[in-house]
PDB file of C-alpha atoms in Angstrom:
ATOM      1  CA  UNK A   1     134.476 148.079  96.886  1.00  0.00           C
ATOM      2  CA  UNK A   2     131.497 149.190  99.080  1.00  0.00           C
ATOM      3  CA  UNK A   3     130.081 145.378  99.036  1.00  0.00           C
ATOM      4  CA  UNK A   4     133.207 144.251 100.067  1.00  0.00           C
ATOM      5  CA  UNK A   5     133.936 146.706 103.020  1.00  0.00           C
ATOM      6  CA  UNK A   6     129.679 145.230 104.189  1.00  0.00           C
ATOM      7  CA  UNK A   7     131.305 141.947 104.015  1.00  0.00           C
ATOM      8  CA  UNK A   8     128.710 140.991 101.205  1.00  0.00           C
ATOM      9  CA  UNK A   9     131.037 139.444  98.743  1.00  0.00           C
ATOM     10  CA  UNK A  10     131.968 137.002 101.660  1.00  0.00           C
ATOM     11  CA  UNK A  11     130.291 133.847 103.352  1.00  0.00           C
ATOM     12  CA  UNK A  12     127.635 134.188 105.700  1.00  0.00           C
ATOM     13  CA  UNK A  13     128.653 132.953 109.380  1.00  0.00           C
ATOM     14  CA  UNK A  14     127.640 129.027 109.841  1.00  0.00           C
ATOM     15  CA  UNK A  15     128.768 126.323 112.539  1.00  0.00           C
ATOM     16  CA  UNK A  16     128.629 123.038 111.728  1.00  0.00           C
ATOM     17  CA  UNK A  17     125.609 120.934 111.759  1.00  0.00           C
ATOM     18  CA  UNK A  18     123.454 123.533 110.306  1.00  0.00           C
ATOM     19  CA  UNK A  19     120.936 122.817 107.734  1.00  0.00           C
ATOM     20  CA  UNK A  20     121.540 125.599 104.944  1.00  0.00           C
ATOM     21  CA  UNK A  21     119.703 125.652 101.259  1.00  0.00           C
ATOM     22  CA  UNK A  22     121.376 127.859  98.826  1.00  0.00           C
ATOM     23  CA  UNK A  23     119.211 129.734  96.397  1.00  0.00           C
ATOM     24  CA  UNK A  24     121.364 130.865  93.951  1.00  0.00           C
ATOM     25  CA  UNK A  25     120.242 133.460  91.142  1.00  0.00           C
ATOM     26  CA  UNK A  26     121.105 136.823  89.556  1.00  0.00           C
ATOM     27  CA  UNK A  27     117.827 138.236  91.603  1.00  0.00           C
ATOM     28  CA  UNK A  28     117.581 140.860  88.687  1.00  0.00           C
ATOM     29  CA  UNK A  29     115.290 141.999  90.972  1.00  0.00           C
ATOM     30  CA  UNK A  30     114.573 140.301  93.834  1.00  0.00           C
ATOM     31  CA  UNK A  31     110.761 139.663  94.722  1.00  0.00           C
ATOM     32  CA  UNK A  32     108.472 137.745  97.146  1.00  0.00           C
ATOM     33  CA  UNK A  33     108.216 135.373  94.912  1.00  0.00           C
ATOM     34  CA  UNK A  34     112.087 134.534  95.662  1.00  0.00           C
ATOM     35  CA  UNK A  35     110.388 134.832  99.577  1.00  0.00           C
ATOM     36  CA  UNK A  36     107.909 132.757  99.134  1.00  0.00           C
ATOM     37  CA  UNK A  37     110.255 129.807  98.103  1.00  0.00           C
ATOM     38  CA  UNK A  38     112.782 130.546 100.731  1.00  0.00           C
ATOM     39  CA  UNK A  39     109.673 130.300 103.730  1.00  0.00           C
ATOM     40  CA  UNK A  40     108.292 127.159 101.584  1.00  0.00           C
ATOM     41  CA  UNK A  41     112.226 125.920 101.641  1.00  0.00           C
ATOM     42  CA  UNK A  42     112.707 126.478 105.237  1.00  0.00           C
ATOM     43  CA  UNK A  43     109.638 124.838 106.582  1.00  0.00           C
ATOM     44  CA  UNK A  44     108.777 121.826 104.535  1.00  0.00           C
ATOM     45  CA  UNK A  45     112.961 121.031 104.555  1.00  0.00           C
ATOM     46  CA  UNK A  46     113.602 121.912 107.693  1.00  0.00           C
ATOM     47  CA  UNK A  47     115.990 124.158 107.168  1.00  0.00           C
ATOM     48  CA  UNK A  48     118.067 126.402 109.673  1.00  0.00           C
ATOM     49  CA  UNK A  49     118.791 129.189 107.102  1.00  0.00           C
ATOM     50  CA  UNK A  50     118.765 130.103 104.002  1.00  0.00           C
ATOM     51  CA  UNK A  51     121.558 131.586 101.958  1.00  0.00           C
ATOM     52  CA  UNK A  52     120.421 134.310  98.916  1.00  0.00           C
ATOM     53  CA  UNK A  53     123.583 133.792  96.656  1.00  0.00           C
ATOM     54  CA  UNK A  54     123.528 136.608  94.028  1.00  0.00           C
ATOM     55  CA  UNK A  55     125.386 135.418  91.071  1.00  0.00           C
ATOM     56  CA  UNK A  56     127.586 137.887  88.771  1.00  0.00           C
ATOM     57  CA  UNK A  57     125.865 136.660  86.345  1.00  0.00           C
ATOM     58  CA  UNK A  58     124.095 133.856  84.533  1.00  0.00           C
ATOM     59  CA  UNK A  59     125.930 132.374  81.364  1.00  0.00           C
ATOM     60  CA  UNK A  60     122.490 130.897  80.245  1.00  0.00           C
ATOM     61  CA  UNK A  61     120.748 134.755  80.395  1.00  0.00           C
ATOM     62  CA  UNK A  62     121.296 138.279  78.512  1.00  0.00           C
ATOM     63  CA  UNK A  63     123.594 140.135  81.055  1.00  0.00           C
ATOM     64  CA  UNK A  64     122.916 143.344  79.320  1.00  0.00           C
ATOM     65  CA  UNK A  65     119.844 143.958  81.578  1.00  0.00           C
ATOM     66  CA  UNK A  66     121.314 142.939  84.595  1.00  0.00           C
ATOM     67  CA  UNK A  67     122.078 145.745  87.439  1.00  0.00           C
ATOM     68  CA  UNK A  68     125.188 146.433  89.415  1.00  0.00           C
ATOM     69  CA  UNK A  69     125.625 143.335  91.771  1.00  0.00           C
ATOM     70  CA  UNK A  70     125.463 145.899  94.595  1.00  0.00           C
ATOM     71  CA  UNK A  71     122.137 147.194  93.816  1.00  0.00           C
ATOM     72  CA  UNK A  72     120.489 143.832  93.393  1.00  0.00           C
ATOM     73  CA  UNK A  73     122.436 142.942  97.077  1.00  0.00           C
ATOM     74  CA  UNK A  74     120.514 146.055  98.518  1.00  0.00           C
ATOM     75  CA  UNK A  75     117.012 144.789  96.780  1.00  0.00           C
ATOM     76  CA  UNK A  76     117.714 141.263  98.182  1.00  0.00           C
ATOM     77  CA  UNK A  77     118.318 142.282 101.393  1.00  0.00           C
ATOM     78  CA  UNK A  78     115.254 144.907 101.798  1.00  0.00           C
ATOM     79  CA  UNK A  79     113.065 142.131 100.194  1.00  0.00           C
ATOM     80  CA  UNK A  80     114.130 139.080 101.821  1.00  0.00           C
ATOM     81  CA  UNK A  81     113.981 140.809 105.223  1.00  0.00           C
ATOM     82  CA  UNK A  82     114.145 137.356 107.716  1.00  0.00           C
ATOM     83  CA  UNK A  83     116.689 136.182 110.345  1.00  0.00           C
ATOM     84  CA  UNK A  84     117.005 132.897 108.649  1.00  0.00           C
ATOM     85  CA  UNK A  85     117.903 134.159 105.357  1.00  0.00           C
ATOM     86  CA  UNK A  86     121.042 135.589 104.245  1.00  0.00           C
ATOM     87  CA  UNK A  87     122.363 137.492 101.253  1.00  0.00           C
ATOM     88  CA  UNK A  88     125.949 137.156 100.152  1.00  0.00           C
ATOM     89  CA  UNK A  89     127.508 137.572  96.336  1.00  0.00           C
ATOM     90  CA  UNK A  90     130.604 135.328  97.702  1.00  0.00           C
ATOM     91  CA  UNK A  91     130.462 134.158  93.861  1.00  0.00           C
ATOM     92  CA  UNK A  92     132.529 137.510  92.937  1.00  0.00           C
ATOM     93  CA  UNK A  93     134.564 137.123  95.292  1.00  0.00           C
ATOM     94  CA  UNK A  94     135.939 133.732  94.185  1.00  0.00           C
ATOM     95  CA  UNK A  95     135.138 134.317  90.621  1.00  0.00           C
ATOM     96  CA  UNK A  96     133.119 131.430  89.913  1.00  0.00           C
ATOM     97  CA  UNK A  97     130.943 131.678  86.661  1.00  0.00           C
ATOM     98  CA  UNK A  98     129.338 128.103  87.158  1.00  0.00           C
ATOM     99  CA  UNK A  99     126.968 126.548  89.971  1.00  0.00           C
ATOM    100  CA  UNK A 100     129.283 123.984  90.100  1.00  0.00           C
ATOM    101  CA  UNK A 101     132.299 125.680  91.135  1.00  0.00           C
ATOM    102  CA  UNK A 102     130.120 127.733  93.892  1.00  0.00           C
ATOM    103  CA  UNK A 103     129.357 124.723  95.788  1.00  0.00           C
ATOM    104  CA  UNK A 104     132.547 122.740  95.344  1.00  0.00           C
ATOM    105  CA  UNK A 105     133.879 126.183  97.261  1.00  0.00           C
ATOM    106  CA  UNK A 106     131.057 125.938  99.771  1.00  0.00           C
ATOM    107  CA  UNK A 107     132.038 122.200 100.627  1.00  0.00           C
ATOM    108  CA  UNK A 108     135.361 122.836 101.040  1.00  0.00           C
ATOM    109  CA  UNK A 109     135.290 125.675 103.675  1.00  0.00           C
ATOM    110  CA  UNK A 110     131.739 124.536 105.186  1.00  0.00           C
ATOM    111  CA  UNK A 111     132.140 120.212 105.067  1.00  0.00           C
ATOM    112  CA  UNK A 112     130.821 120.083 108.541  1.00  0.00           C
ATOM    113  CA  UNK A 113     127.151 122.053 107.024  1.00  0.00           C
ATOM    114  CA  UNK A 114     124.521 120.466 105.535  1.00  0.00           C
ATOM    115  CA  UNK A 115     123.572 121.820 102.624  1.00  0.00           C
ATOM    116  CA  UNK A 116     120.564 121.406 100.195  1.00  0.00           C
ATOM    117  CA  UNK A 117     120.394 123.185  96.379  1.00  0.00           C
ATOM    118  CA  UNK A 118     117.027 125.028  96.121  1.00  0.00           C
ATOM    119  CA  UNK A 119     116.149 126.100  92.855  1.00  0.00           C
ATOM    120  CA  UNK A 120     112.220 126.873  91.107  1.00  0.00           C
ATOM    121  CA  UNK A 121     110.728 124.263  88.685  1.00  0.00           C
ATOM    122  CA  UNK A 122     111.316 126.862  85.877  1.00  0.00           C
ATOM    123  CA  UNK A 123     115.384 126.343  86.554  1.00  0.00           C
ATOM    124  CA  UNK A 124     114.601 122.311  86.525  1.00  0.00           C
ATOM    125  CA  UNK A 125     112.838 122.443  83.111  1.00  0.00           C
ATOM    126  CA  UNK A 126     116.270 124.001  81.658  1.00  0.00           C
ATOM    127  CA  UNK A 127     118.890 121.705  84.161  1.00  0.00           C
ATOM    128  CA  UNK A 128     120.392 119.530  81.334  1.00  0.00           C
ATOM    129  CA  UNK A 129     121.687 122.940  80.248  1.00  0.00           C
ATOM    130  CA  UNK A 130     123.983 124.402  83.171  1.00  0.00           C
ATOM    131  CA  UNK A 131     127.124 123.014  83.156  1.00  0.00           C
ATOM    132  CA  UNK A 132     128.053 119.576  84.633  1.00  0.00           C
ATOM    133  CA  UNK A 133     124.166 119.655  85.742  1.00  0.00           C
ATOM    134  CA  UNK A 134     125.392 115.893  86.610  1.00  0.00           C
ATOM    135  CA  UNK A 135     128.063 116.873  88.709  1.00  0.00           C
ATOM    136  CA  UNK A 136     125.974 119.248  90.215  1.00  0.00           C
ATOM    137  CA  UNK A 137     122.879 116.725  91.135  1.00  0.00           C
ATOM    138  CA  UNK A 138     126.230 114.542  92.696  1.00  0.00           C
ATOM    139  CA  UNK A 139     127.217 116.937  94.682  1.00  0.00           C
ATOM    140  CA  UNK A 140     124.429 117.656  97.393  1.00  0.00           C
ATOM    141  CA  UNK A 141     120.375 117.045  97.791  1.00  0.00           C
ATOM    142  CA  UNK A 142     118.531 119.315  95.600  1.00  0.00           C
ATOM    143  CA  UNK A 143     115.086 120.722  96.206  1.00  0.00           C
ATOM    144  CA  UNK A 144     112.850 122.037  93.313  1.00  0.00           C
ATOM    145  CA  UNK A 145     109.833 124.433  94.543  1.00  0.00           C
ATOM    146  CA  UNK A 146     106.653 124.082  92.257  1.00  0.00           C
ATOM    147  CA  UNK A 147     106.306 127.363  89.971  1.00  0.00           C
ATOM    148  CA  UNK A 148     103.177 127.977  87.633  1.00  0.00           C
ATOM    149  CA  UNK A 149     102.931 126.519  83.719  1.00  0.00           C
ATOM    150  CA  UNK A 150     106.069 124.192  85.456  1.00  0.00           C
ATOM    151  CA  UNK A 151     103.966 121.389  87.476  1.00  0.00           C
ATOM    152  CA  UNK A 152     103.569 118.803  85.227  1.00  0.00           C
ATOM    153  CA  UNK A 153     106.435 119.441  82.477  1.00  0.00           C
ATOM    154  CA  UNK A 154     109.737 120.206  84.875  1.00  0.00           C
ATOM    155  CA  UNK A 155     109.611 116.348  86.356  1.00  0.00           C
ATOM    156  CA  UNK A 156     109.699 114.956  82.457  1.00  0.00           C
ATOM    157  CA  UNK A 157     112.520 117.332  81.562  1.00  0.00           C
ATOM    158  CA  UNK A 158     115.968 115.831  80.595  1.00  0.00           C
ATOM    159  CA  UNK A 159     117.147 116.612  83.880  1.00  0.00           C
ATOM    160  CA  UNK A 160     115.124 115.530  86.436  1.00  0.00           C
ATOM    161  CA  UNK A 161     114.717 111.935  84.167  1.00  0.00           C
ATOM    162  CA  UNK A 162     118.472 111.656  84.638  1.00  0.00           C
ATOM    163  CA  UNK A 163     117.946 112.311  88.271  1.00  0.00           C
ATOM    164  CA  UNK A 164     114.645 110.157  88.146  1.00  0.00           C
ATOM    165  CA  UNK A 165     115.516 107.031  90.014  1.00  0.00           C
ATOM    166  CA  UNK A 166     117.083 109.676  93.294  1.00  0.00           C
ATOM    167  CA  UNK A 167     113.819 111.552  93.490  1.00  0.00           C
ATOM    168  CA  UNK A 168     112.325 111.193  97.212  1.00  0.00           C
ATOM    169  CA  UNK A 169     108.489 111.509  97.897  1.00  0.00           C
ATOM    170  CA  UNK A 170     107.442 114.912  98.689  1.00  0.00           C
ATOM    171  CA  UNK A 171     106.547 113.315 102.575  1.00  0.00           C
ATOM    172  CA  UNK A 172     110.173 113.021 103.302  1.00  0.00           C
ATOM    173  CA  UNK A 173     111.119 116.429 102.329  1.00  0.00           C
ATOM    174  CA  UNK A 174     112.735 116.870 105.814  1.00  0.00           C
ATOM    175  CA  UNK A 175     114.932 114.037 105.446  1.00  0.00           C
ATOM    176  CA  UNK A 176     116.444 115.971 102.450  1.00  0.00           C
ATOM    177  CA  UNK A 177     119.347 117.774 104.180  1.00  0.00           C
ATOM    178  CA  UNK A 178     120.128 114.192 105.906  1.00  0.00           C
ATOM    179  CA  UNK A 179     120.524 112.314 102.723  1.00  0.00           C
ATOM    180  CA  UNK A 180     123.677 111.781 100.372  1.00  0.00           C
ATOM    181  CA  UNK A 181     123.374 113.078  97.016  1.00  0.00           C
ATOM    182  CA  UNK A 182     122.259 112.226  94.575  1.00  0.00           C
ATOM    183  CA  UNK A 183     118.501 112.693  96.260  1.00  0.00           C
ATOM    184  CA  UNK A 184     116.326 115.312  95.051  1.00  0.00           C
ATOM    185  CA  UNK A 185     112.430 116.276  96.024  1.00  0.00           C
ATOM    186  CA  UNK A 186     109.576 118.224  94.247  1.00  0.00           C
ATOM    187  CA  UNK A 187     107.537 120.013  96.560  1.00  0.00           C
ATOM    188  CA  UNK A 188     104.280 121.284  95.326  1.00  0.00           C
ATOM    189  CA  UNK A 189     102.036 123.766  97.186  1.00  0.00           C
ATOM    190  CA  UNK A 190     101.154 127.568  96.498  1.00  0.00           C
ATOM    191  CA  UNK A 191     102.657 128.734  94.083  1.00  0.00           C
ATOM    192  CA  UNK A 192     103.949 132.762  93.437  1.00  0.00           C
ATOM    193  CA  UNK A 193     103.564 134.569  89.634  1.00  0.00           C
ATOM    194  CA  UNK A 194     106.004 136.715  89.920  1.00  0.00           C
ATOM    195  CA  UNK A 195     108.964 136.381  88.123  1.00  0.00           C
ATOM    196  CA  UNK A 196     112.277 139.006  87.657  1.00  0.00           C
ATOM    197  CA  UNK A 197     111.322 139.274  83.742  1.00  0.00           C
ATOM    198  CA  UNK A 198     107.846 140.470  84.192  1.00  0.00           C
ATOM    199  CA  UNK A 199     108.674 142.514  86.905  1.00  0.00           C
ATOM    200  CA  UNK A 200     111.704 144.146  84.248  1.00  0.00           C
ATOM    201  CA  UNK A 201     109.230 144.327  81.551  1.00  0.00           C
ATOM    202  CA  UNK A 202     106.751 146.655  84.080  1.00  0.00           C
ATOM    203  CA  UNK A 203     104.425 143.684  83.872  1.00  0.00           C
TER     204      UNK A 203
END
């Protein structure tokens, strides 16, 4: 496997201490929207890197759309185009099909890095749906980065009010990677409008 001989389908290279935010997503394609939140995610949490981790595959989406895992690597990677921010599909590797498998991997091999969940508002308004969301919320900080039409309705979802009383104010953002989970924070700011789907649809 070509992604494998790159050393793709493994872990980027971290020492400990290191404040890391995983951004995980099928990236079906990639877009400077998904650069956007990774500069937003790196400043405001003061963040040391950021890890792209493109999934096989999301259980919740139609997979008949989605393009080899080694093309969407390749897009990543041209797109992202940062020191700080890595791409790595480590998820086939280990053949994890849920979030929360990922990061209980990531803790075991990394427990000395500090690492904070990133995902869009759009993926908070739908959290009470992925699997062991709970678990997931438990497991490390998680940082949710404002998206359009998502403002005001993503913090009244099911699963940030189960994660209501371990929200932080948006001031201590960079305390995030410091604090143990549960803790989450909603950062607001400019916001990108592009999404995978439009871009797919030629929109």
């Amino acid at each position: 496997m070509r992604l494998e001989a790159e050393g793709l389908v493994r872990l980027p290279p971290a020492v400990p201490g290191l404040r890391i935010g995983l951004y995980g997503g099928s990236f079906n394609p990639a877009h400077l929207g998904h650069r956007h939140v990774s500069l937003v995610a790196l400043k405001r949490l003061r963040l040391d890197r950021i890890w792209w981790m493109v999934t096989p595959g999301n259980p919740l989406k139609d997979r008949t759309a989605l393009a080899p895992l080694e093309t969407r690597i390749a897009v990543a990677s041209a797109v992202a185009d940062h020191p700080r921010i890595a791409i790595t599909g480590f998820e086939t590797q280990i053949g994890a099909r849920y979030t929360r498998q990922s990061l209980a991997y990531l803790q075991a091999r990394r427990p000395a890095v500090r690492f904070v969940w990133i995902m869009g508002a759009d993926s908070l308004a739908a959290f009470h749906r992925w699997r062991d969301f709970r678990a997931i919320a438990a497991t490390m900080p998680i940082a949710i980065i404002d998206r359009p039409g998502f403002t005001l309705t993503a913090p009244s979802a099911r699963g940030a009010q189960a994660m209501g009383r371990w929200r932080i104010d948006e001031s201590d953002a960079g305390l995030l990677a410091d604090l143990e989970p549960p803790a989450w924070v909603f950062l607001h700011g400019p916001r990108s409008t592009l999404s995978s789907t439009a871009l797919r649809a030629g929109r």
